[in-house]
PDB file of C-alpha atoms in Angstrom:
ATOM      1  CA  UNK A   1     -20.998 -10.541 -11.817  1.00 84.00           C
ATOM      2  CA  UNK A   2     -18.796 -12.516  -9.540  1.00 82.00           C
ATOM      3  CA  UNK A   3     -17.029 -10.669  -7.551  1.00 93.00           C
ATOM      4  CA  UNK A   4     -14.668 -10.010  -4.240  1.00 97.00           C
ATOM      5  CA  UNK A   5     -15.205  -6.497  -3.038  1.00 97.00           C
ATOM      6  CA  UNK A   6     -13.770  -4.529  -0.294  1.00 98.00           C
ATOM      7  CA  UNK A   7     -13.869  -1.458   1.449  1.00 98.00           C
ATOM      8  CA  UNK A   8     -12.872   1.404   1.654  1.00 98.00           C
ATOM      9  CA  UNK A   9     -10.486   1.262  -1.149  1.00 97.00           C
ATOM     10  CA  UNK A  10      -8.247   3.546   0.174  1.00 97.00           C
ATOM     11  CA  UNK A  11      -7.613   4.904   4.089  1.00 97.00           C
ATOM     12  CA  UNK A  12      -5.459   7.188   5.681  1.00 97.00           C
ATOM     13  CA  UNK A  13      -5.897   6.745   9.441  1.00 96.00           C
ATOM     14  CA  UNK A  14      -4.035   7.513  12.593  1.00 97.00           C
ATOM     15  CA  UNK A  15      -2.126   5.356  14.908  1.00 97.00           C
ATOM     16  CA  UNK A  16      -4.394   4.338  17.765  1.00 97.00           C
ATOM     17  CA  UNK A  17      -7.693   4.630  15.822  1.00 97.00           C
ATOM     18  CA  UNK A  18      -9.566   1.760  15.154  1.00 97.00           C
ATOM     19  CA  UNK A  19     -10.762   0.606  11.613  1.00 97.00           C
ATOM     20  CA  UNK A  20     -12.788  -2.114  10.126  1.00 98.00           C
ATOM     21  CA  UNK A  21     -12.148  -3.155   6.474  1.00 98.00           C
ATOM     22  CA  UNK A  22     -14.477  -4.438   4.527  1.00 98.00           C
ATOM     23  CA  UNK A  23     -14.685  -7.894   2.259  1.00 98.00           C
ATOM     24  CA  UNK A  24     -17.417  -9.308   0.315  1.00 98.00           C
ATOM     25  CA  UNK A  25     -18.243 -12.268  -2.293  1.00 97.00           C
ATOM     26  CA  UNK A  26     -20.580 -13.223  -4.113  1.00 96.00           C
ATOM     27  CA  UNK A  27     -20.112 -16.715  -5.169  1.00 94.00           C
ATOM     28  CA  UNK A  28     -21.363 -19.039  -2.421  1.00 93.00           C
ATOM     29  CA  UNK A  29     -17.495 -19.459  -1.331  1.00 92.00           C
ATOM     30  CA  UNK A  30     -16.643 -21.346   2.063  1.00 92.00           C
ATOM     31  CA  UNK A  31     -12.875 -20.175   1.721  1.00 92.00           C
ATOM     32  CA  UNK A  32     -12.206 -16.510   2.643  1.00 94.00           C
ATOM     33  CA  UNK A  33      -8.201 -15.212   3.375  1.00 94.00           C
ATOM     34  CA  UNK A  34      -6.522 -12.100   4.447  1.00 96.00           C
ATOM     35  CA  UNK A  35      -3.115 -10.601   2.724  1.00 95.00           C
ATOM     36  CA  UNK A  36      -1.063  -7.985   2.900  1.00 96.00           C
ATOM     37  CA  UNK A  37       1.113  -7.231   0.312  1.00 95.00           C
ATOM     38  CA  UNK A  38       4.766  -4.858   0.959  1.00 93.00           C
ATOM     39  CA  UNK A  39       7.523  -4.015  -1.304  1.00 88.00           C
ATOM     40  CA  UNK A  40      10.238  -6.611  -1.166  1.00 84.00           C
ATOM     41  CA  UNK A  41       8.030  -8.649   1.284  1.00 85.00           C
ATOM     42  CA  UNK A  42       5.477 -10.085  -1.232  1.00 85.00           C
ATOM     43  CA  UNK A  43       1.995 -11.248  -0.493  1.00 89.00           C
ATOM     44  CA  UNK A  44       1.600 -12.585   3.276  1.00 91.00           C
ATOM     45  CA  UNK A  45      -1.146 -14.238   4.637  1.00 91.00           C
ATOM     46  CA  UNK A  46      -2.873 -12.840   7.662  1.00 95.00           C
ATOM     47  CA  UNK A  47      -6.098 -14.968   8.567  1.00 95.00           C
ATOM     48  CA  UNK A  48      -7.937 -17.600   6.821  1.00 93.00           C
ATOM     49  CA  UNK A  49     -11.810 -18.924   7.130  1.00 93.00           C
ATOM     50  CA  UNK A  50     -12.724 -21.794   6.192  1.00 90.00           C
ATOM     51  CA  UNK A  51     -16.017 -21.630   6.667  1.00 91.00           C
ATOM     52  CA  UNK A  52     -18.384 -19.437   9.098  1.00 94.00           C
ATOM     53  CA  UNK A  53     -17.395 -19.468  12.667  1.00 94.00           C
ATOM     54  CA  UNK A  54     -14.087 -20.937  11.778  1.00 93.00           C
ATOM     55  CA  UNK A  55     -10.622 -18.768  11.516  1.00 95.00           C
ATOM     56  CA  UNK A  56      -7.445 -19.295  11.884  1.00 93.00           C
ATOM     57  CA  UNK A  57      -4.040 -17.501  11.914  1.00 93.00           C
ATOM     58  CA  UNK A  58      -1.386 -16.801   8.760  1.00 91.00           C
ATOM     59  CA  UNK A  59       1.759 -15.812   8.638  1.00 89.00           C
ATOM     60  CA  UNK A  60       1.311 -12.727   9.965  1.00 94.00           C
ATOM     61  CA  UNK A  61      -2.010 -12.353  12.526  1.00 97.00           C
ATOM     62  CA  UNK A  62      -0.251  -9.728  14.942  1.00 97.00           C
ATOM     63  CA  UNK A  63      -2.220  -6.608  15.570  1.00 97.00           C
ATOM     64  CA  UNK A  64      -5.543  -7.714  13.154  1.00 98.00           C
ATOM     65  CA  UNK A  65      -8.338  -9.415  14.202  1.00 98.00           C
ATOM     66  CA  UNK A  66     -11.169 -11.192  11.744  1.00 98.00           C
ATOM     67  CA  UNK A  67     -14.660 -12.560  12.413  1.00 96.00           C
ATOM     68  CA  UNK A  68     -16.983 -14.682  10.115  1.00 97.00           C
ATOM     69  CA  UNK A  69     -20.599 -14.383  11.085  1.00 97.00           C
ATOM     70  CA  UNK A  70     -21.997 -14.770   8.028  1.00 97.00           C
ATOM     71  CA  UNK A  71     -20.443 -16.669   4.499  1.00 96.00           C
ATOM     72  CA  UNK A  72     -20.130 -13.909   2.440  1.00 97.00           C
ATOM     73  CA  UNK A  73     -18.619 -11.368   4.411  1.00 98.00           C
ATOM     74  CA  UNK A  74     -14.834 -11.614   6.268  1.00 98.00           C
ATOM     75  CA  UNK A  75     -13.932  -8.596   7.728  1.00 98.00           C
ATOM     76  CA  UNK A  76     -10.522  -7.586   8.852  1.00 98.00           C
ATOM     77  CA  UNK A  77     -10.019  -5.363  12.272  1.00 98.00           C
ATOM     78  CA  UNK A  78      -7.078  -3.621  13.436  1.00 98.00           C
ATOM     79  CA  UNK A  79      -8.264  -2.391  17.081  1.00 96.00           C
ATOM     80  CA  UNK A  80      -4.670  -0.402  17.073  1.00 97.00           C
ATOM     81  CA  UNK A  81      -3.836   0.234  14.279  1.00 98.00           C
ATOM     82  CA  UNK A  82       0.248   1.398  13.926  1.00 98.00           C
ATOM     83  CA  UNK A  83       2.548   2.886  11.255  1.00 97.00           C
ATOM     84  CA  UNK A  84       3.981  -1.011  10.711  1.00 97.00           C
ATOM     85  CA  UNK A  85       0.448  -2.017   9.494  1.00 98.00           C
ATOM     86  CA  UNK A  86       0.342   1.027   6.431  1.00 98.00           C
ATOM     87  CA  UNK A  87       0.287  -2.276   3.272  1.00 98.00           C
ATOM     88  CA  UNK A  88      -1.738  -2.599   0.549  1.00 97.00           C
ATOM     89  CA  UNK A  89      -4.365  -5.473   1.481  1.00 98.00           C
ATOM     90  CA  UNK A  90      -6.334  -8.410  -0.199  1.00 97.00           C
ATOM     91  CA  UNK A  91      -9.090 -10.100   0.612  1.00 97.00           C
ATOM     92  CA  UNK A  92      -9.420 -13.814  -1.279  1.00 94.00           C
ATOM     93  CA  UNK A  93     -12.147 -15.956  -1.584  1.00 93.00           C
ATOM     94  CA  UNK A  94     -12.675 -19.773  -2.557  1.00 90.00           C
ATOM     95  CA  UNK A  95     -14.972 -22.489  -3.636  1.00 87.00           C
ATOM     96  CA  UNK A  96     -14.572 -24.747  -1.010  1.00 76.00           C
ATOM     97  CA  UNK A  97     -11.681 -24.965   1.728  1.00 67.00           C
ATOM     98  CA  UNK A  98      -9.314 -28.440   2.577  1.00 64.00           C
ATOM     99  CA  UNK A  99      -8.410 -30.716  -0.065  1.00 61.00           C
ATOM    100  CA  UNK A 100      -7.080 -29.766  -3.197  1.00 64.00           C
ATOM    101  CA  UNK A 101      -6.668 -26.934  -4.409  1.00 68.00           C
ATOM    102  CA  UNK A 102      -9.496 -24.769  -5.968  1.00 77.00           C
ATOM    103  CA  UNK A 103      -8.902 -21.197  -7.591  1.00 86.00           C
ATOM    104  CA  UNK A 104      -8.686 -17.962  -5.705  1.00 89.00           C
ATOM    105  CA  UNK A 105     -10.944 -14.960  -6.229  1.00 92.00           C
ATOM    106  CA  UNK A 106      -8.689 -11.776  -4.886  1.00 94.00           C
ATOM    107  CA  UNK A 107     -10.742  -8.224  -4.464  1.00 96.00           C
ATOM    108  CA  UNK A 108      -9.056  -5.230  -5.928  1.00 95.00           C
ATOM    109  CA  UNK A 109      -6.887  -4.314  -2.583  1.00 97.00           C
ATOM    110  CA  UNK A 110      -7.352  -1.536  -0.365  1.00 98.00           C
ATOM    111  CA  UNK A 111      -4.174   0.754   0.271  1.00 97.00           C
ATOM    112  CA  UNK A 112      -4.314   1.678   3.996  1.00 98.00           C
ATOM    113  CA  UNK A 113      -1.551   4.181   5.831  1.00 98.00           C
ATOM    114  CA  UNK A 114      -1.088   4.776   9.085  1.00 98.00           C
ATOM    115  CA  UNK A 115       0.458   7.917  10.258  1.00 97.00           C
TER     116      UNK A 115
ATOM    117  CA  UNK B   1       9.343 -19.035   4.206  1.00 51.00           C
ATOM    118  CA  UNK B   2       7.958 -18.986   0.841  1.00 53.00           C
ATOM    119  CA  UNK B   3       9.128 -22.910   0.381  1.00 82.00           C
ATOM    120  CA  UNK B   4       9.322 -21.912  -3.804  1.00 90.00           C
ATOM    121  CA  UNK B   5      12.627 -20.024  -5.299  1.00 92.00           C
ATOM    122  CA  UNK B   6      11.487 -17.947  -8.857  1.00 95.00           C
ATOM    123  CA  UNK B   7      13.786 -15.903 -10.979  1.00 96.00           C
ATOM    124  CA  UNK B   8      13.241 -12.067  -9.334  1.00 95.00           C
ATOM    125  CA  UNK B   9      13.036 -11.178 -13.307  1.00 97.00           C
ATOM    126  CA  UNK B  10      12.653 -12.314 -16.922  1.00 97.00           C
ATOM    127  CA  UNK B  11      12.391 -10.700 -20.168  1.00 97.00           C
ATOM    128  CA  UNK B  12      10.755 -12.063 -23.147  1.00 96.00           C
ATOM    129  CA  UNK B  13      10.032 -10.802 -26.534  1.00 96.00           C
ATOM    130  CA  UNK B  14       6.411 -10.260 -27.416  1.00 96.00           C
ATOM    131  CA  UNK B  15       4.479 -13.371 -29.430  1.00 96.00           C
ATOM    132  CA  UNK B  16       7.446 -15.452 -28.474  1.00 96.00           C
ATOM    133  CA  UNK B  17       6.854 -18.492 -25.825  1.00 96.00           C
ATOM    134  CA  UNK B  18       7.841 -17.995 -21.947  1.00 97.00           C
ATOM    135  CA  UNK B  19       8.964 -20.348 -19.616  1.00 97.00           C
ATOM    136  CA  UNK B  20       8.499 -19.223 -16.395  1.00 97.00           C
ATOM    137  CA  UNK B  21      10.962 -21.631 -13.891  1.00 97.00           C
ATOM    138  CA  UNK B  22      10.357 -22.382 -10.201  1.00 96.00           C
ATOM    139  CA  UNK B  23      11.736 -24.319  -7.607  1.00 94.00           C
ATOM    140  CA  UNK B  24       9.951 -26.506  -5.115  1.00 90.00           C
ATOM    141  CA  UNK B  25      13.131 -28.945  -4.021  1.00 88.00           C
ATOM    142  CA  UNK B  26      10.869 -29.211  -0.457  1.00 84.00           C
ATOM    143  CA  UNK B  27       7.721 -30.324  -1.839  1.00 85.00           C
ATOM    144  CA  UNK B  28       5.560 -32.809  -0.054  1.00 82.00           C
ATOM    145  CA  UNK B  29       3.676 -35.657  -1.571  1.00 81.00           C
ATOM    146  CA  UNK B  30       0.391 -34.011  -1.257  1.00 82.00           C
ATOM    147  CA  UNK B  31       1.522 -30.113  -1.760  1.00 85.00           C
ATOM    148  CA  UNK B  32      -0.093 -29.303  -4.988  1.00 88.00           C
ATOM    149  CA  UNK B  33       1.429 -26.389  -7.375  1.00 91.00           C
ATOM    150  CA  UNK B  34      -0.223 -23.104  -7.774  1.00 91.00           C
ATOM    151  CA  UNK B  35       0.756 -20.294 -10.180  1.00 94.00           C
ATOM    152  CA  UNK B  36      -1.165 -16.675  -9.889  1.00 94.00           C
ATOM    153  CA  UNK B  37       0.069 -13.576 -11.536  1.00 96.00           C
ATOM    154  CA  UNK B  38      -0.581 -10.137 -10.583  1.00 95.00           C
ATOM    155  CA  UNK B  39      -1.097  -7.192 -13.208  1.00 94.00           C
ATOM    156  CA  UNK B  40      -0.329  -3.515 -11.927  1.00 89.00           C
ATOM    157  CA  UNK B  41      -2.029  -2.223  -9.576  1.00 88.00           C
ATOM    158  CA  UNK B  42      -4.723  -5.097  -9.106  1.00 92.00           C
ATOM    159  CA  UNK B  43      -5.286  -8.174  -7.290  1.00 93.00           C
ATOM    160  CA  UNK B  44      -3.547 -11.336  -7.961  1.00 93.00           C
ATOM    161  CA  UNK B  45      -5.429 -13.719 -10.241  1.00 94.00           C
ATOM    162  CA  UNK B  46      -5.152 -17.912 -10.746  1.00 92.00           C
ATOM    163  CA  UNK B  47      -3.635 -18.939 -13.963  1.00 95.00           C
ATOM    164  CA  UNK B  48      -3.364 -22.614 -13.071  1.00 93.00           C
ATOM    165  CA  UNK B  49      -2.783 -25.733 -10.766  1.00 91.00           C
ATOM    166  CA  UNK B  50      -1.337 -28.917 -10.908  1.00 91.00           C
ATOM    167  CA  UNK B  51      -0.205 -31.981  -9.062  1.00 89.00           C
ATOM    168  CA  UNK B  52       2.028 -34.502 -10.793  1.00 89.00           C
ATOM    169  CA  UNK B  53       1.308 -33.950 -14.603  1.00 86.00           C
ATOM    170  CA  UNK B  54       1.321 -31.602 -16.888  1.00 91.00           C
ATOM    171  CA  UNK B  55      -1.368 -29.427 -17.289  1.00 93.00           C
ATOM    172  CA  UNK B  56      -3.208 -26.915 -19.894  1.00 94.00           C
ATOM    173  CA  UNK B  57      -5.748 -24.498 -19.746  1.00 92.00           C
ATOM    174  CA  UNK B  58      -7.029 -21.200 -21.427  1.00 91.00           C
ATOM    175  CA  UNK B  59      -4.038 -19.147 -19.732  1.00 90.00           C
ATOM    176  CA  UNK B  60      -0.979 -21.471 -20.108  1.00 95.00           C
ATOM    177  CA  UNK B  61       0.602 -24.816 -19.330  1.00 97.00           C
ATOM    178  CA  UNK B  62       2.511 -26.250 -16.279  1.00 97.00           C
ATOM    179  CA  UNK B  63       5.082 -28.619 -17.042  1.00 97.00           C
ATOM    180  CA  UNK B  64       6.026 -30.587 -13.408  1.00 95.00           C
ATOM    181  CA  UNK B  65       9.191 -32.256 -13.458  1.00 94.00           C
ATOM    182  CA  UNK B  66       8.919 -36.367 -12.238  1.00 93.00           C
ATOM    183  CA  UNK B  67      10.459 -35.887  -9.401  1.00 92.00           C
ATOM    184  CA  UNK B  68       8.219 -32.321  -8.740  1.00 92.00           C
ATOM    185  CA  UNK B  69      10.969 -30.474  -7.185  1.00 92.00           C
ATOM    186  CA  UNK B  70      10.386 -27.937  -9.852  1.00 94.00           C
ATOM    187  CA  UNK B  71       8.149 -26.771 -12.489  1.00 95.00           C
ATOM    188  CA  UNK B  72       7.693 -24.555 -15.230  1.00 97.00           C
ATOM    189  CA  UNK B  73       4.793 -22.399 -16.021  1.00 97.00           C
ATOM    190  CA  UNK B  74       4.611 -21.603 -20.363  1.00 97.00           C
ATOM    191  CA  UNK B  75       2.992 -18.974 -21.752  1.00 97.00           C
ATOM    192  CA  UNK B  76       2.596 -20.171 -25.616  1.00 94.00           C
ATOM    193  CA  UNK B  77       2.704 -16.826 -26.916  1.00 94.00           C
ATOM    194  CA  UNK B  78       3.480 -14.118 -24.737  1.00 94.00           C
ATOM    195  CA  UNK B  79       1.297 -10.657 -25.337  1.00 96.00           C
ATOM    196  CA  UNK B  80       1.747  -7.082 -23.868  1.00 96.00           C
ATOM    197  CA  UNK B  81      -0.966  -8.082 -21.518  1.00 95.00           C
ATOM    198  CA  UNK B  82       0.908 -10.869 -19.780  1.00 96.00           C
ATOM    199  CA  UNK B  83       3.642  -8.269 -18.386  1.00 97.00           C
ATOM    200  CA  UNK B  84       2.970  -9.131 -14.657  1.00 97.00           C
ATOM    201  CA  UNK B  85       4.669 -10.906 -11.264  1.00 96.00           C
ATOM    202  CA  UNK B  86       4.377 -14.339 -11.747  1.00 97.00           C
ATOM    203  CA  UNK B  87       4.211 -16.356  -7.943  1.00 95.00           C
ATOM    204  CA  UNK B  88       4.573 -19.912  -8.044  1.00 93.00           C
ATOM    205  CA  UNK B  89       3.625 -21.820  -4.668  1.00 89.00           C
ATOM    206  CA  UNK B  90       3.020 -24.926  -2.737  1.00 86.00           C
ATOM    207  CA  UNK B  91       0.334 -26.437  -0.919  1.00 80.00           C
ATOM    208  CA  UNK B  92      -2.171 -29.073  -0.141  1.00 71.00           C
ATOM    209  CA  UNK B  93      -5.753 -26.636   0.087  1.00 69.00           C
ATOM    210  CA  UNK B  94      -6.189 -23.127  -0.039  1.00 66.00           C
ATOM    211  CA  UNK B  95      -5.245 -22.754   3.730  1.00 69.00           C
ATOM    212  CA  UNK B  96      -1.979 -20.846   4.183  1.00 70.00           C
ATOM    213  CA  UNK B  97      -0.370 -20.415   0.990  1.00 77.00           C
ATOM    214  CA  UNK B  98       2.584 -18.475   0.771  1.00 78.00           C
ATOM    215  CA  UNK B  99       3.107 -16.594  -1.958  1.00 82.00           C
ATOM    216  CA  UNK B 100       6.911 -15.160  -2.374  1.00 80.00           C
ATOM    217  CA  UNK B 101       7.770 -12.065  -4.116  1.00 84.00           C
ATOM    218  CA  UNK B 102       7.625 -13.711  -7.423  1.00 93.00           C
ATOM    219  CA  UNK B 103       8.912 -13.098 -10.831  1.00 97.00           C
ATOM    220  CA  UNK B 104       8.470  -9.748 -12.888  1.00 96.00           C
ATOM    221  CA  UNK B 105       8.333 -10.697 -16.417  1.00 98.00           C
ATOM    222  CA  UNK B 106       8.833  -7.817 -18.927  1.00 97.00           C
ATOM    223  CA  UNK B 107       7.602  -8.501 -22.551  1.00 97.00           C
ATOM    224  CA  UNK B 108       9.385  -6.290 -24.983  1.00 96.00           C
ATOM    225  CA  UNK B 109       7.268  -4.956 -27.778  1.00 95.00           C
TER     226      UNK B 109
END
C-alpha cells in the first residue's frame, strides 16, 4: 500500500531533550515537506526536499533541523526542543519536485508536547 | 502570508451541491491552484489542481475565474463524509505552499 508513515505517533518530551521524528514513503517520491499544524495558525511549512541531499527552509525552519540521506526517508530534528514547538506535525511526500504541481501524500501526523 | 482568503465557515445541506469560494486577487501567471481538505483528526489529502480552466475529477470540480483571481471548488453532491477544512492555495511546484487555516464546511444531515 502506498503510504507516508511517521513516527512516533505521539510524544511527550521535555524541554532541552533532543528528539528525532520519523517519516517514510513508499512511492519512489523525490518531493518530501515538513508541517506543523496549530489552532488558529493552520498548516505551516517547515522544510522541504526536493530530492536527496537537497533541503531547504519553509516558513517556519527555527529550532528543527532535517536531513535527506536516502529518498525515502526525511527526518525532522529538534536538537532543543521548547514548549513553542508542542504542534501536531506532517510529513508530505511527492512525485516529483519543480514544475507543476503534482499531488501530495500527507502521513497521519504525530502530536508532539513539550513540557 | 497565506496569499488565498476562504470563508472561515460554510454550511451545506447533505446531497445538495457546494461551492466552496476562494480568493487569489495576487496570483502570478505561473502559480497554479491547489485545493486539499483535511478530515478530523488525519492528514490533509489532494482533491484537485488547476491552472487556467476548469477542471473535474473523481472528488469535485474547480471552476477558475478568467482573470484567476479567484476560484471555486464544487462538490456535486455533498455527503456526511465531505464534512472537513477545505484549504485552497497558490503556487508554481510543490515547494513552499502555504496552506491558510481554511474553510470548515459543516454538512447538515
Amino acid at each position: 500500500e502506498a503510504q507516508v508513515t511517521q513516527n512516533p505517533r505521539y510524544l511527550i518530551t521535555v524541554t532541552g531533550k533532543k528528539l528525532t521524528v520519523t517519516c517514510s514513503q513508499n512511492m519512489n517520491h523525490e518531493y518530501m515537506s515538513w508541517y506543523r499544524q496549530d489552532p488558529g495558525l493552520g498548516l505551516r511549512q517547515i522544510y522541504y526536499s526536493m530530492n536527496v541531499e537537497v533541503t531547504d527552509k519553509g516558513d517556519v525552519p527555527e529550532g528543527y533541523k532535517v536531513s535527506r540521506k536516502e529518498k525515502r526517508n526525511f527526518p525532522l530534528i529538534l536538537e532543543s526542543p521548547s514548549p513553542n514547538q508542542t504542534s501536531l506535525y506532517f510529513c508530505a511526500s511527492s512525485l516529483l519536485a519543480g514544475g507543476p504541481a503534482y499531488e501530495q501524500y500527507f502521513g497521519p501526523g504525530t502530536r508532539l508536547t513539550v513540557t | 502570508d497565506a496569499k488565498t482568503t476562504q470563508p472561515n465557515s460554510m454550511e451545506s445541506n447533505e446531497e445538495e451541491p457546494v461551492h466552496l469560494p476562494c480568493n487569489h486577487s495576487t496570483i502570478s501567471g505561473t502559480d497554479y491552484i491547489h485545493w486539499y481538505r483535511q478530515l478530523p483528526s488525519q492528514g490533509p489529502e489532494y482533491v484537485i489542481h488547476g491552472l487556467t480552466s476548469n477542471v473535474n475529477n473523481r472528488m469535485a470540480s474547480l471552476a477558475i475565474a478568467e482573470d484567476r483571481k479567484s476560484s471555486t471548488l464544487i462538490l456535486h453532491r455533498a455527503t456526511l463524509r465531505d464534512a472537513a477544512v477545505y484549504y485552497c492555495i497558490r503556487g508554481f511546484g510543490n515547494e513552499k505552499l502555504t496552506f491558510g487555516t481554511g474553510t470548515r464546511l459543516t454538512i447538515i444531515p
